[in-house]
Amino acid sequence: MRSRERDFITIENEKGIEKQYAVEALFDMRNQTYALLQSNGEVLLMRVEDEKGEQYLVGLTDSEERDSILDAYQIAIEATPADEEFR
C-alpha cells in the first residue's frame, strides 16, 4: 500500500501564532474553491480567494455556509469513495 503524500500549509491566526495544516482536500462548490485542512484533529474549511494572480485563504464566518459546504462535501465523498491505495 502506498502512503498518500500531502501538501502542508502554515496559517497564522489573529494572534500571530503560526500552525501547520495538512491539505486534506481542495474542491469547487457553488462557483468557489474550498480547502479542507487538518492538524492534530482540528479541521478547518477555508475559501480560496484569487486576487491579481495571488491565492490566499479566507476563513468562513457564516456557520450556515460552512455547514452546508461540509454536508455537500460529505455526500460527494460517500458517492465516490477513494481508491483503495489511499484508504
PDB file of N, CA and C in Angstrom, residues 23-71:
ATOM      1  N   VAL A  23      -3.211  19.678   3.865  1.00  0.00           N
ATOM      2  CA  VAL A  23      -4.304  19.937   2.938  1.00  0.00           C
ATOM      3  C   VAL A  23      -4.967  18.595   2.646  1.00  0.00           C
ATOM      4  N   GLU A  24      -6.140  18.386   3.211  1.00  0.00           N
ATOM      5  CA  GLU A  24      -6.877  17.137   3.031  1.00  0.00           C
ATOM      6  C   GLU A  24      -7.605  17.103   1.699  1.00  0.00           C
ATOM      7  N   ALA A  25      -8.128  18.268   1.275  1.00  0.00           N
ATOM      8  CA  ALA A  25      -8.865  18.317   0.015  1.00  0.00           C
ATOM      9  C   ALA A  25      -8.970  19.749  -0.475  1.00  0.00           C
ATOM     10  N   LEU A  26      -8.989  19.875  -1.782  1.00  0.00           N
ATOM     11  CA  LEU A  26      -9.338  21.119  -2.468  1.00  0.00           C
ATOM     12  C   LEU A  26     -10.503  20.768  -3.377  1.00  0.00           C
ATOM     13  N   PHE A  27     -11.572  21.540  -3.326  1.00  0.00           N
ATOM     14  CA  PHE A  27     -12.733  21.212  -4.156  1.00  0.00           C
ATOM     15  C   PHE A  27     -13.511  22.473  -4.501  1.00  0.00           C
ATOM     16  N   ASP A  28     -14.224  22.392  -5.611  1.00  0.00           N
ATOM     17  CA  ASP A  28     -15.046  23.503  -6.077  1.00  0.00           C
ATOM     18  C   ASP A  28     -16.505  23.220  -5.759  1.00  0.00           C
ATOM     19  N   MET A  29     -17.184  24.260  -5.284  1.00  0.00           N
ATOM     20  CA  MET A  29     -18.599  24.150  -4.974  1.00  0.00           C
ATOM     21  C   MET A  29     -19.198  25.549  -5.005  1.00  0.00           C
ATOM     22  N   ARG A  30     -20.343  25.677  -5.649  1.00  0.00           N
ATOM     23  CA  ARG A  30     -21.027  26.978  -5.735  1.00  0.00           C
ATOM     24  C   ARG A  30     -20.128  28.063  -6.316  1.00  0.00           C
ATOM     25  N   ASN A  31     -19.398  27.714  -7.366  1.00  0.00           N
ATOM     26  CA  ASN A  31     -18.505  28.652  -8.055  1.00  0.00           C
ATOM     27  C   ASN A  31     -17.410  29.215  -7.153  1.00  0.00           C
ATOM     28  N   GLN A  32     -17.052  28.485  -6.113  1.00  0.00           N
ATOM     29  CA  GLN A  32     -15.966  28.857  -5.207  1.00  0.00           C
ATOM     30  C   GLN A  32     -15.055  27.642  -5.030  1.00  0.00           C
ATOM     31  N   THR A  33     -13.798  27.894  -4.686  1.00  0.00           N
ATOM     32  CA  THR A  33     -12.870  26.821  -4.353  1.00  0.00           C
ATOM     33  C   THR A  33     -12.667  26.835  -2.848  1.00  0.00           C
ATOM     34  N   TYR A  34     -12.704  25.637  -2.260  1.00  0.00           N
ATOM     35  CA  TYR A  34     -12.549  25.485  -0.814  1.00  0.00           C
ATOM     36  C   TYR A  34     -11.379  24.560  -0.511  1.00  0.00           C
ATOM     37  N   ALA A  35     -10.766  24.786   0.648  1.00  0.00           N
ATOM     38  CA  ALA A  35      -9.680  23.933   1.128  1.00  0.00           C
ATOM     39  C   ALA A  35     -10.097  23.347   2.469  1.00  0.00           C
ATOM     40  N   LEU A  36      -9.977  22.036   2.580  1.00  0.00           N
ATOM     41  CA  LEU A  36     -10.234  21.344   3.838  1.00  0.00           C
ATOM     42  C   LEU A  36      -8.870  21.020   4.435  1.00  0.00           C
ATOM     43  N   LEU A  37      -8.586  21.580   5.615  1.00  0.00           N
ATOM     44  CA  LEU A  37      -7.283  21.471   6.247  1.00  0.00           C
ATOM     45  C   LEU A  37      -7.400  20.742   7.578  1.00  0.00           C
ATOM     46  N   GLN A  38      -6.333  20.031   7.975  1.00  0.00           N
ATOM     47  CA  GLN A  38      -6.378  19.259   9.222  1.00  0.00           C
ATOM     48  C   GLN A  38      -5.038  19.350   9.934  1.00  0.00           C
ATOM     49  N   SER A  39      -5.111  19.498  11.265  1.00  0.00           N
ATOM     50  CA  SER A  39      -3.911  19.487  12.098  1.00  0.00           C
ATOM     51  C   SER A  39      -4.271  18.947  13.475  1.00  0.00           C
ATOM     52  N   ASN A  40      -3.716  17.794  13.813  1.00  0.00           N
ATOM     53  CA  ASN A  40      -3.931  17.195  15.142  1.00  0.00           C
ATOM     54  C   ASN A  40      -5.398  17.160  15.552  1.00  0.00           C
ATOM     55  N   GLY A  41      -6.253  16.705  14.657  1.00  0.00           N
ATOM     56  CA  GLY A  41      -7.675  16.578  14.966  1.00  0.00           C
ATOM     57  C   GLY A  41      -8.489  17.837  14.735  1.00  0.00           C
ATOM     58  N   GLU A  42      -7.833  18.957  14.533  1.00  0.00           N
ATOM     59  CA  GLU A  42      -8.537  20.211  14.234  1.00  0.00           C
ATOM     60  C   GLU A  42      -8.748  20.302  12.723  1.00  0.00           C
ATOM     61  N   VAL A  43      -9.978  20.556  12.314  1.00  0.00           N
ATOM     62  CA  VAL A  43     -10.309  20.642  10.895  1.00  0.00           C
ATOM     63  C   VAL A  43     -10.799  22.049  10.586  1.00  0.00           C
ATOM     64  N   LEU A  44     -10.251  22.628   9.514  1.00  0.00           N
ATOM     65  CA  LEU A  44     -10.661  23.948   9.057  1.00  0.00           C
ATOM     66  C   LEU A  44     -11.173  23.848   7.633  1.00  0.00           C
ATOM     67  N   LEU A  45     -12.228  24.580   7.350  1.00  0.00           N
ATOM     68  CA  LEU A  45     -12.709  24.738   5.986  1.00  0.00           C
ATOM     69  C   LEU A  45     -12.523  26.203   5.629  1.00  0.00           C
ATOM     70  N   MET A  46     -11.770  26.457   4.555  1.00  0.00           N
ATOM     71  CA  MET A  46     -11.485  27.841   4.162  1.00  0.00           C
ATOM     72  C   MET A  46     -11.763  28.005   2.675  1.00  0.00           C
ATOM     73  N   ARG A  47     -12.148  29.204   2.306  1.00  0.00           N
ATOM     74  CA  ARG A  47     -12.389  29.532   0.907  1.00  0.00           C
ATOM     75  C   ARG A  47     -11.077  30.033   0.306  1.00  0.00           C
ATOM     76  N   VAL A  48     -10.778  29.599  -0.917  1.00  0.00           N
ATOM     77  CA  VAL A  48      -9.583  30.039  -1.636  1.00  0.00           C
ATOM     78  C   VAL A  48      -9.982  31.238  -2.488  1.00  0.00           C
ATOM     79  N   GLU A  49      -9.345  32.361  -2.235  1.00  0.00           N
ATOM     80  CA  GLU A  49      -9.596  33.583  -2.992  1.00  0.00           C
ATOM     81  C   GLU A  49      -8.432  33.823  -3.932  1.00  0.00           C
ATOM     82  N   ASP A  50      -8.718  34.407  -5.070  1.00  0.00           N
ATOM     83  CA  ASP A  50      -7.697  34.706  -6.065  1.00  0.00           C
ATOM     84  C   ASP A  50      -7.785  36.190  -6.396  1.00  0.00           C
ATOM     85  N   GLU A  51      -6.684  36.889  -6.159  1.00  0.00           N
ATOM     86  CA  GLU A  51      -6.653  38.325  -6.444  1.00  0.00           C
ATOM     87  C   GLU A  51      -5.357  38.667  -7.161  1.00  0.00           C
ATOM     88  N   LYS A  52      -5.479  39.138  -8.383  1.00  0.00           N
ATOM     89  CA  LYS A  52      -4.320  39.529  -9.189  1.00  0.00           C
ATOM     90  C   LYS A  52      -3.300  38.404  -9.299  1.00  0.00           C
ATOM     91  N   GLY A  53      -3.782  37.179  -9.505  1.00  0.00           N
ATOM     92  CA  GLY A  53      -2.909  36.030  -9.673  1.00  0.00           C
ATOM     93  C   GLY A  53      -2.357  35.440  -8.393  1.00  0.00           C
ATOM     94  N   GLU A  54      -2.654  36.029  -7.253  1.00  0.00           N
ATOM     95  CA  GLU A  54      -2.212  35.516  -5.954  1.00  0.00           C
ATOM     96  C   GLU A  54      -3.383  34.826  -5.264  1.00  0.00           C
ATOM     97  N   GLN A  55      -3.115  33.677  -4.664  1.00  0.00           N
ATOM     98  CA  GLN A  55      -4.157  32.972  -3.935  1.00  0.00           C
ATOM     99  C   GLN A  55      -3.934  33.113  -2.438  1.00  0.00           C
ATOM    100  N   TYR A  56      -5.032  33.221  -1.709  1.00  0.00           N
ATOM    101  CA  TYR A  56      -4.964  33.257  -0.257  1.00  0.00           C
ATOM    102  C   TYR A  56      -6.216  32.613   0.317  1.00  0.00           C
ATOM    103  N   LEU A  57      -6.159  32.243   1.577  1.00  0.00           N
ATOM    104  CA  LEU A  57      -7.266  31.563   2.247  1.00  0.00           C
ATOM    105  C   LEU A  57      -8.044  32.539   3.110  1.00  0.00           C
ATOM    106  N   VAL A  58      -9.365  32.349   3.106  1.00  0.00           N
ATOM    107  CA  VAL A  58     -10.258  33.178   3.904  1.00  0.00           C
ATOM    108  C   VAL A  58     -11.113  32.247   4.759  1.00  0.00           C
ATOM    109  N   GLY A  59     -11.148  32.508   6.046  1.00  0.00           N
ATOM    110  CA  GLY A  59     -11.980  31.711   6.939  1.00  0.00           C
ATOM    111  C   GLY A  59     -13.460  31.964   6.700  1.00  0.00           C
ATOM    112  N   LEU A  60     -14.271  30.957   6.930  1.00  0.00           N
ATOM    113  CA  LEU A  60     -15.720  31.098   6.781  1.00  0.00           C
ATOM    114  C   LEU A  60     -16.305  31.518   8.118  1.00  0.00           C
ATOM    115  N   THR A  61     -16.954  32.653   8.128  1.00  0.00           N
ATOM    116  CA  THR A  61     -17.537  33.158   9.373  1.00  0.00           C
ATOM    117  C   THR A  61     -19.010  32.792   9.510  1.00  0.00           C
ATOM    118  N   ASP A  62     -19.648  32.444   8.394  1.00  0.00           N
ATOM    119  CA  ASP A  62     -21.062  32.072   8.404  1.00  0.00           C
ATOM    120  C   ASP A  62     -21.170  30.570   8.662  1.00  0.00           C
ATOM    121  N   SER A  63     -21.648  30.201   9.844  1.00  0.00           N
ATOM    122  CA  SER A  63     -21.725  28.779  10.202  1.00  0.00           C
ATOM    123  C   SER A  63     -22.694  28.023   9.296  1.00  0.00           C
ATOM    124  N   GLU A  64     -23.727  28.680   8.804  1.00  0.00           N
ATOM    125  CA  GLU A  64     -24.668  28.024   7.898  1.00  0.00           C
ATOM    126  C   GLU A  64     -23.994  27.687   6.566  1.00  0.00           C
ATOM    127  N   GLU A  65     -23.194  28.624   6.040  1.00  0.00           N
ATOM    128  CA  GLU A  65     -22.442  28.371   4.808  1.00  0.00           C
ATOM    129  C   GLU A  65     -21.465  27.216   5.027  1.00  0.00           C
ATOM    130  N   ARG A  66     -20.715  27.279   6.128  1.00  0.00           N
ATOM    131  CA  ARG A  66     -19.733  26.232   6.430  1.00  0.00           C
ATOM    132  C   ARG A  66     -20.396  24.864   6.528  1.00  0.00           C
ATOM    133  N   ASP A  67     -21.489  24.781   7.275  1.00  0.00           N
ATOM    134  CA  ASP A  67     -22.174  23.501   7.461  1.00  0.00           C
ATOM    135  C   ASP A  67     -22.731  22.949   6.154  1.00  0.00           C
ATOM    136  N   SER A  68     -23.299  23.820   5.312  1.00  0.00           N
ATOM    137  CA  SER A  68     -23.858  23.337   4.054  1.00  0.00           C
ATOM    138  C   SER A  68     -22.764  22.856   3.108  1.00  0.00           C
ATOM    139  N   ILE A  69     -21.608  23.543   3.096  1.00  0.00           N
ATOM    140  CA  ILE A  69     -20.482  23.113   2.260  1.00  0.00           C
ATOM    141  C   ILE A  69     -19.943  21.773   2.757  1.00  0.00           C
ATOM    142  N   LEU A  70     -19.779  21.629   4.065  1.00  0.00           N
ATOM    143  CA  LEU A  70     -19.280  20.364   4.619  1.00  0.00           C
ATOM    144  C   LEU A  70     -20.255  19.222   4.377  1.00  0.00           C
ATOM    145  N   ASP A  71     -21.557  19.481   4.498  1.00  0.00           N
ATOM    146  CA  ASP A  71     -22.562  18.445   4.223  1.00  0.00           C
ATOM    147  C   ASP A  71     -22.489  17.990   2.767  1.00  0.00           C
TER     148      ASP A  71
END
